[in-house]
């Protein structure tokens, strides 16, 4: 039994019923990273945790850590798979936190949920923060009719969002852009910022 379940007396017992934390992982290495995150992120114990994975990855040894394991028939490979999971979100939650598998939560995260409830999405700047200088992404921006003027790029490794129609529209645009340019660009992150530009979401 892991530290995560030992600390709760062997049960995953959370009380924030309208909020959930979601991970995307496939293959043993990424699953182990998610397990490490959960075992070293005590603030997550109060939320339902959902795992999105492919049709093949074996999660029997750790499925007790998740409220639900959701199998997705991915059409993309690699990082672009992140854009596909939002069509499979259970409608039982109001607000979500997406976490990359290599994260660790060390303090209270409720403010992120509050801001996502209020504004639709809450996220932070990416380390490589200039969208039009990100590995030639300016070419894709130009093709989409977006003027390159130093737009801030946002980090898709940690972000909060609600289940509103406008955010669903944003994620649909994110996936559509990824599909349209997948042969030219394999990183999901700049496509989200571009989708925000095109849908007018601040």
PDB file of N, CA and C in Angstrom, residues 60-125:
ATOM      1  N   UNK A  60      -3.347  -1.637 -13.103  1.00  0.00           N
ATOM      2  CA  UNK A  60      -3.934  -2.415 -12.006  1.00  0.00           C
ATOM      3  C   UNK A  60      -3.265  -2.120 -10.673  1.00  0.00           C
ATOM      4  N   UNK A  61      -1.948  -1.962 -10.682  1.00  0.00           N
ATOM      5  CA  UNK A  61      -1.212  -1.800  -9.422  1.00  0.00           C
ATOM      6  C   UNK A  61      -1.477  -0.458  -8.743  1.00  0.00           C
ATOM      7  N   UNK A  62      -2.011   0.513  -9.492  1.00  0.00           N
ATOM      8  CA  UNK A  62      -2.182   1.840  -8.896  1.00  0.00           C
ATOM      9  C   UNK A  62      -3.581   2.409  -9.094  1.00  0.00           C
ATOM     10  N   UNK A  63      -4.512   1.617  -9.599  1.00  0.00           N
ATOM     11  CA  UNK A  63      -5.830   2.175  -9.918  1.00  0.00           C
ATOM     12  C   UNK A  63      -6.590   2.639  -8.672  1.00  0.00           C
ATOM     13  N   UNK A  64      -6.179   2.135  -7.484  1.00  0.00           N
ATOM     14  CA  UNK A  64      -6.828   2.586  -6.243  1.00  0.00           C
ATOM     15  C   UNK A  64      -6.557   4.057  -5.953  1.00  0.00           C
ATOM     16  N   UNK A  65      -5.564   4.643  -6.620  1.00  0.00           N
ATOM     17  CA  UNK A  65      -5.242   6.047  -6.409  1.00  0.00           C
ATOM     18  C   UNK A  65      -6.194   6.987  -7.155  1.00  0.00           C
ATOM     19  N   UNK A  66      -6.995   6.429  -8.051  1.00  0.00           N
ATOM     20  CA  UNK A  66      -7.818   7.257  -8.929  1.00  0.00           C
ATOM     21  C   UNK A  66      -9.303   7.005  -8.697  1.00  0.00           C
ATOM     22  N   UNK A  67     -10.065   8.085  -8.732  1.00  0.00           N
ATOM     23  CA  UNK A  67     -11.517   7.945  -8.672  1.00  0.00           C
ATOM     24  C   UNK A  67     -12.017   7.234  -9.920  1.00  0.00           C
ATOM     25  N   UNK A  68     -11.358   7.522 -11.050  1.00  0.00           N
ATOM     26  CA  UNK A  68     -11.756   6.902 -12.307  1.00  0.00           C
ATOM     27  C   UNK A  68     -10.565   6.856 -13.254  1.00  0.00           C
ATOM     28  N   UNK A  69     -10.446   5.751 -13.984  1.00  0.00           N
ATOM     29  CA  UNK A  69      -9.468   5.620 -15.060  1.00  0.00           C
ATOM     30  C   UNK A  69     -10.239   5.656 -16.374  1.00  0.00           C
ATOM     31  N   UNK A  70      -9.897   6.605 -17.238  1.00  0.00           N
ATOM     32  CA  UNK A  70     -10.631   6.816 -18.491  1.00  0.00           C
ATOM     33  C   UNK A  70      -9.726   6.450 -19.658  1.00  0.00           C
ATOM     34  N   UNK A  71     -10.162   5.479 -20.435  1.00  0.00           N
ATOM     35  CA  UNK A  71      -9.394   5.022 -21.603  1.00  0.00           C
ATOM     36  C   UNK A  71      -9.799   5.846 -22.822  1.00  0.00           C
ATOM     37  N   UNK A  72      -8.823   6.419 -23.491  1.00  0.00           N
ATOM     38  CA  UNK A  72      -9.081   7.291 -24.639  1.00  0.00           C
ATOM     39  C   UNK A  72      -8.506   6.658 -25.909  1.00  0.00           C
ATOM     40  N   UNK A  73      -9.292   6.548 -26.970  1.00  0.00           N
ATOM     41  CA  UNK A  73      -8.778   6.023 -28.250  1.00  0.00           C
ATOM     42  C   UNK A  73      -8.039   7.132 -29.020  1.00  0.00           C
ATOM     43  N   UNK A  74      -6.829   7.400 -28.619  1.00  0.00           N
ATOM     44  CA  UNK A  74      -6.077   8.526 -29.166  1.00  0.00           C
ATOM     45  C   UNK A  74      -5.859   8.402 -30.668  1.00  0.00           C
ATOM     46  N   UNK A  75      -5.930   9.541 -31.332  1.00  0.00           N
ATOM     47  CA  UNK A  75      -5.558   9.608 -32.745  1.00  0.00           C
ATOM     48  C   UNK A  75      -4.222  10.315 -32.929  1.00  0.00           C
ATOM     49  N   UNK A  76      -3.829  11.144 -31.933  1.00  0.00           N
ATOM     50  CA  UNK A  76      -2.536  11.807 -31.965  1.00  0.00           C
ATOM     51  C   UNK A  76      -1.506  10.963 -31.227  1.00  0.00           C
ATOM     52  N   UNK A  77      -0.249  11.324 -31.412  1.00  0.00           N
ATOM     53  CA  UNK A  77       0.824  10.718 -30.632  1.00  0.00           C
ATOM     54  C   UNK A  77       1.506  11.810 -29.816  1.00  0.00           C
ATOM     55  N   UNK A  78       2.238  11.401 -28.803  1.00  0.00           N
ATOM     56  CA  UNK A  78       3.037  12.339 -28.028  1.00  0.00           C
ATOM     57  C   UNK A  78       2.228  13.410 -27.324  1.00  0.00           C
ATOM     58  N   UNK A  79       2.823  14.614 -27.260  1.00  0.00           N
ATOM     59  CA  UNK A  79       2.240  15.713 -26.490  1.00  0.00           C
ATOM     60  C   UNK A  79       0.865  16.154 -26.986  1.00  0.00           C
ATOM     61  N   UNK A  80       0.595  15.975 -28.264  1.00  0.00           N
ATOM     62  CA  UNK A  80      -0.680  16.422 -28.812  1.00  0.00           C
ATOM     63  C   UNK A  80      -1.863  15.625 -28.258  1.00  0.00           C
ATOM     64  N   UNK A  81      -1.602  14.478 -27.645  1.00  0.00           N
ATOM     65  CA  UNK A  81      -2.682  13.705 -27.027  1.00  0.00           C
ATOM     66  C   UNK A  81      -3.403  14.504 -25.945  1.00  0.00           C
ATOM     67  N   UNK A  82      -2.700  15.435 -25.358  1.00  0.00           N
ATOM     68  CA  UNK A  82      -3.312  16.251 -24.306  1.00  0.00           C
ATOM     69  C   UNK A  82      -4.573  16.947 -24.809  1.00  0.00           C
ATOM     70  N   UNK A  83      -4.592  17.326 -26.072  1.00  0.00           N
ATOM     71  CA  UNK A  83      -5.727  18.067 -26.623  1.00  0.00           C
ATOM     72  C   UNK A  83      -6.958  17.188 -26.821  1.00  0.00           C
ATOM     73  N   UNK A  84      -6.798  15.871 -26.733  1.00  0.00           N
ATOM     74  CA  UNK A  84      -7.914  14.956 -27.019  1.00  0.00           C
ATOM     75  C   UNK A  84      -8.737  14.576 -25.800  1.00  0.00           C
ATOM     76  N   UNK A  85      -8.198  14.760 -24.607  1.00  0.00           N
ATOM     77  CA  UNK A  85      -8.858  14.183 -23.430  1.00  0.00           C
ATOM     78  C   UNK A  85     -10.101  14.953 -22.996  1.00  0.00           C
ATOM     79  N   UNK A  86     -10.245  16.205 -23.428  1.00  0.00           N
ATOM     80  CA  UNK A  86     -11.323  17.043 -22.892  1.00  0.00           C
ATOM     81  C   UNK A  86     -12.702  16.641 -23.415  1.00  0.00           C
ATOM     82  N   UNK A  87     -12.731  15.858 -24.479  1.00  0.00           N
ATOM     83  CA  UNK A  87     -14.008  15.323 -24.959  1.00  0.00           C
ATOM     84  C   UNK A  87     -14.502  14.181 -24.083  1.00  0.00           C
ATOM     85  N   UNK A  88     -13.638  13.692 -23.201  1.00  0.00           N
ATOM     86  CA  UNK A  88     -13.969  12.530 -22.374  1.00  0.00           C
ATOM     87  C   UNK A  88     -14.120  12.889 -20.894  1.00  0.00           C
ATOM     88  N   UNK A  89     -14.173  14.168 -20.594  1.00  0.00           N
ATOM     89  CA  UNK A  89     -14.326  14.580 -19.198  1.00  0.00           C
ATOM     90  C   UNK A  89     -15.689  14.163 -18.653  1.00  0.00           C
ATOM     91  N   UNK A  90     -15.731  13.580 -17.470  1.00  0.00           N
ATOM     92  CA  UNK A  90     -17.043  13.330 -16.844  1.00  0.00           C
ATOM     93  C   UNK A  90     -17.702  14.651 -16.495  1.00  0.00           C
ATOM     94  N   UNK A  91     -18.988  14.731 -16.678  1.00  0.00           N
ATOM     95  CA  UNK A  91     -19.723  15.979 -16.470  1.00  0.00           C
ATOM     96  C   UNK A  91     -20.160  16.173 -15.015  1.00  0.00           C
ATOM     97  N   UNK A  92     -19.574  15.418 -14.119  1.00  0.00           N
ATOM     98  CA  UNK A  92     -19.975  15.460 -12.710  1.00  0.00           C
ATOM     99  C   UNK A  92     -19.210  16.508 -11.910  1.00  0.00           C
ATOM    100  N   UNK A  93     -18.263  17.210 -12.536  1.00  0.00           N
ATOM    101  CA  UNK A  93     -17.461  18.206 -11.841  1.00  0.00           C
ATOM    102  C   UNK A  93     -17.641  19.576 -12.495  1.00  0.00           C
ATOM    103  N   UNK A  94     -17.480  20.608 -11.685  1.00  0.00           N
ATOM    104  CA  UNK A  94     -17.571  21.978 -12.193  1.00  0.00           C
ATOM    105  C   UNK A  94     -16.222  22.516 -12.653  1.00  0.00           C
ATOM    106  N   UNK A  95     -15.171  22.137 -11.940  1.00  0.00           N
ATOM    107  CA  UNK A  95     -13.852  22.716 -12.169  1.00  0.00           C
ATOM    108  C   UNK A  95     -12.788  21.635 -12.063  1.00  0.00           C
ATOM    109  N   UNK A  96     -11.749  21.783 -12.894  1.00  0.00           N
ATOM    110  CA  UNK A  96     -10.692  20.778 -12.977  1.00  0.00           C
ATOM    111  C   UNK A  96      -9.320  21.433 -12.868  1.00  0.00           C
ATOM    112  N   UNK A  97      -8.356  20.638 -12.424  1.00  0.00           N
ATOM    113  CA  UNK A  97      -6.950  20.993 -12.513  1.00  0.00           C
ATOM    114  C   UNK A  97      -6.259  19.928 -13.346  1.00  0.00           C
ATOM    115  N   UNK A  98      -5.618  20.345 -14.436  1.00  0.00           N
ATOM    116  CA  UNK A  98      -4.790  19.425 -15.208  1.00  0.00           C
ATOM    117  C   UNK A  98      -3.356  19.541 -14.723  1.00  0.00           C
ATOM    118  N   UNK A  99      -2.729  18.386 -14.466  1.00  0.00           N
ATOM    119  CA  UNK A  99      -1.333  18.347 -14.041  1.00  0.00           C
ATOM    120  C   UNK A  99      -0.535  17.425 -14.950  1.00  0.00           C
ATOM    121  N   UNK A 100       0.616  17.897 -15.410  1.00  0.00           N
ATOM    122  CA  UNK A 100       1.548  17.002 -16.086  1.00  0.00           C
ATOM    123  C   UNK A 100       2.050  15.961 -15.099  1.00  0.00           C
ATOM    124  N   UNK A 101       2.511  14.843 -15.627  1.00  0.00           N
ATOM    125  CA  UNK A 101       2.911  13.731 -14.773  1.00  0.00           C
ATOM    126  C   UNK A 101       4.154  14.023 -13.944  1.00  0.00           C
ATOM    127  N   UNK A 102       4.952  15.018 -14.332  1.00  0.00           N
ATOM    128  CA  UNK A 102       6.215  15.287 -13.620  1.00  0.00           C
ATOM    129  C   UNK A 102       6.097  16.441 -12.626  1.00  0.00           C
ATOM    130  N   UNK A 103       4.898  16.652 -12.098  1.00  0.00           N
ATOM    131  CA  UNK A 103       4.701  17.745 -11.141  1.00  0.00           C
ATOM    132  C   UNK A 103       4.655  17.221  -9.714  1.00  0.00           C
ATOM    133  N   UNK A 104       4.735  18.167  -8.786  1.00  0.00           N
ATOM    134  CA  UNK A 104       4.553  17.862  -7.357  1.00  0.00           C
ATOM    135  C   UNK A 104       3.864  19.059  -6.725  1.00  0.00           C
ATOM    136  N   UNK A 105       2.788  18.823  -5.999  1.00  0.00           N
ATOM    137  CA  UNK A 105       2.021  19.896  -5.372  1.00  0.00           C
ATOM    138  C   UNK A 105       2.443  19.998  -3.910  1.00  0.00           C
ATOM    139  N   UNK A 106       2.908  21.192  -3.495  1.00  0.00           N
ATOM    140  CA  UNK A 106       3.469  21.308  -2.147  1.00  0.00           C
ATOM    141  C   UNK A 106       2.639  22.187  -1.215  1.00  0.00           C
ATOM    142  N   UNK A 107       1.697  22.974  -1.758  1.00  0.00           N
ATOM    143  CA  UNK A 107       0.886  23.826  -0.901  1.00  0.00           C
ATOM    144  C   UNK A 107      -0.554  23.855  -1.399  1.00  0.00           C
ATOM    145  N   UNK A 108      -1.387  24.589  -0.693  1.00  0.00           N
ATOM    146  CA  UNK A 108      -2.801  24.693  -1.032  1.00  0.00           C
ATOM    147  C   UNK A 108      -2.984  25.225  -2.455  1.00  0.00           C
ATOM    148  N   UNK A 109      -3.895  24.619  -3.214  1.00  0.00           N
ATOM    149  CA  UNK A 109      -4.110  25.002  -4.611  1.00  0.00           C
ATOM    150  C   UNK A 109      -5.525  25.529  -4.851  1.00  0.00           C
ATOM    151  N   UNK A 110      -6.264  25.810  -3.791  1.00  0.00           N
ATOM    152  CA  UNK A 110      -7.670  26.184  -3.944  1.00  0.00           C
ATOM    153  C   UNK A 110      -7.850  27.486  -4.717  1.00  0.00           C
ATOM    154  N   UNK A 111      -6.880  28.410  -4.654  1.00  0.00           N
ATOM    155  CA  UNK A 111      -7.007  29.677  -5.367  1.00  0.00           C
ATOM    156  C   UNK A 111      -7.155  29.456  -6.867  1.00  0.00           C
ATOM    157  N   UNK A 112      -6.439  28.490  -7.408  1.00  0.00           N
ATOM    158  CA  UNK A 112      -6.547  28.195  -8.831  1.00  0.00           C
ATOM    159  C   UNK A 112      -7.955  27.786  -9.220  1.00  0.00           C
ATOM    160  N   UNK A 113      -8.585  26.959  -8.391  1.00  0.00           N
ATOM    161  CA  UNK A 113      -9.967  26.559  -8.645  1.00  0.00           C
ATOM    162  C   UNK A 113     -10.909  27.765  -8.568  1.00  0.00           C
ATOM    163  N   UNK A 114     -10.686  28.625  -7.582  1.00  0.00           N
ATOM    164  CA  UNK A 114     -11.531  29.811  -7.421  1.00  0.00           C
ATOM    165  C   UNK A 114     -11.434  30.703  -8.658  1.00  0.00           C
ATOM    166  N   UNK A 115     -10.224  30.910  -9.155  1.00  0.00           N
ATOM    167  CA  UNK A 115     -10.038  31.778 -10.321  1.00  0.00           C
ATOM    168  C   UNK A 115     -10.628  31.138 -11.581  1.00  0.00           C
ATOM    169  N   UNK A 116     -10.512  29.820 -11.717  1.00  0.00           N
ATOM    170  CA  UNK A 116     -11.114  29.140 -12.868  1.00  0.00           C
ATOM    171  C   UNK A 116     -12.636  29.196 -12.796  1.00  0.00           C
ATOM    172  N   UNK A 117     -13.187  29.091 -11.588  1.00  0.00           N
ATOM    173  CA  UNK A 117     -14.636  29.248 -11.422  1.00  0.00           C
ATOM    174  C   UNK A 117     -15.077  30.626 -11.909  1.00  0.00           C
ATOM    175  N   UNK A 118     -14.274  31.634 -11.623  1.00  0.00           N
ATOM    176  CA  UNK A 118     -14.645  33.016 -11.930  1.00  0.00           C
ATOM    177  C   UNK A 118     -14.382  33.385 -13.388  1.00  0.00           C
ATOM    178  N   UNK A 119     -13.229  32.970 -13.933  1.00  0.00           N
ATOM    179  CA  UNK A 119     -12.795  33.446 -15.248  1.00  0.00           C
ATOM    180  C   UNK A 119     -12.834  32.381 -16.348  1.00  0.00           C
ATOM    181  N   UNK A 120     -13.065  31.129 -15.984  1.00  0.00           N
ATOM    182  CA  UNK A 120     -13.092  30.053 -16.977  1.00  0.00           C
ATOM    183  C   UNK A 120     -11.821  29.254 -17.030  1.00  0.00           C
ATOM    184  N   UNK A 121     -10.677  29.940 -16.988  1.00  0.00           N
ATOM    185  CA  UNK A 121      -9.395  29.256 -17.042  1.00  0.00           C
ATOM    186  C   UNK A 121      -8.380  30.059 -16.240  1.00  0.00           C
ATOM    187  N   UNK A 122      -7.478  29.359 -15.578  1.00  0.00           N
ATOM    188  CA  UNK A 122      -6.419  29.996 -14.798  1.00  0.00           C
ATOM    189  C   UNK A 122      -5.123  29.256 -15.085  1.00  0.00           C
ATOM    190  N   UNK A 123      -4.139  29.994 -15.591  1.00  0.00           N
ATOM    191  CA  UNK A 123      -2.873  29.372 -15.941  1.00  0.00           C
ATOM    192  C   UNK A 123      -1.756  30.390 -15.875  1.00  0.00           C
ATOM    193  N   UNK A 124      -0.529  29.927 -16.001  1.00  0.00           N
ATOM    194  CA  UNK A 124       0.626  30.809 -15.812  1.00  0.00           C
ATOM    195  C   UNK A 124       1.453  30.881 -17.087  1.00  0.00           C
ATOM    196  N   UNK A 125       2.332  31.881 -17.181  1.00  0.00           N
ATOM    197  CA  UNK A 125       3.194  31.988 -18.356  1.00  0.00           C
ATOM    198  C   UNK A 125       4.112  30.774 -18.491  1.00  0.00           C
TER     199      UNK A 125
END
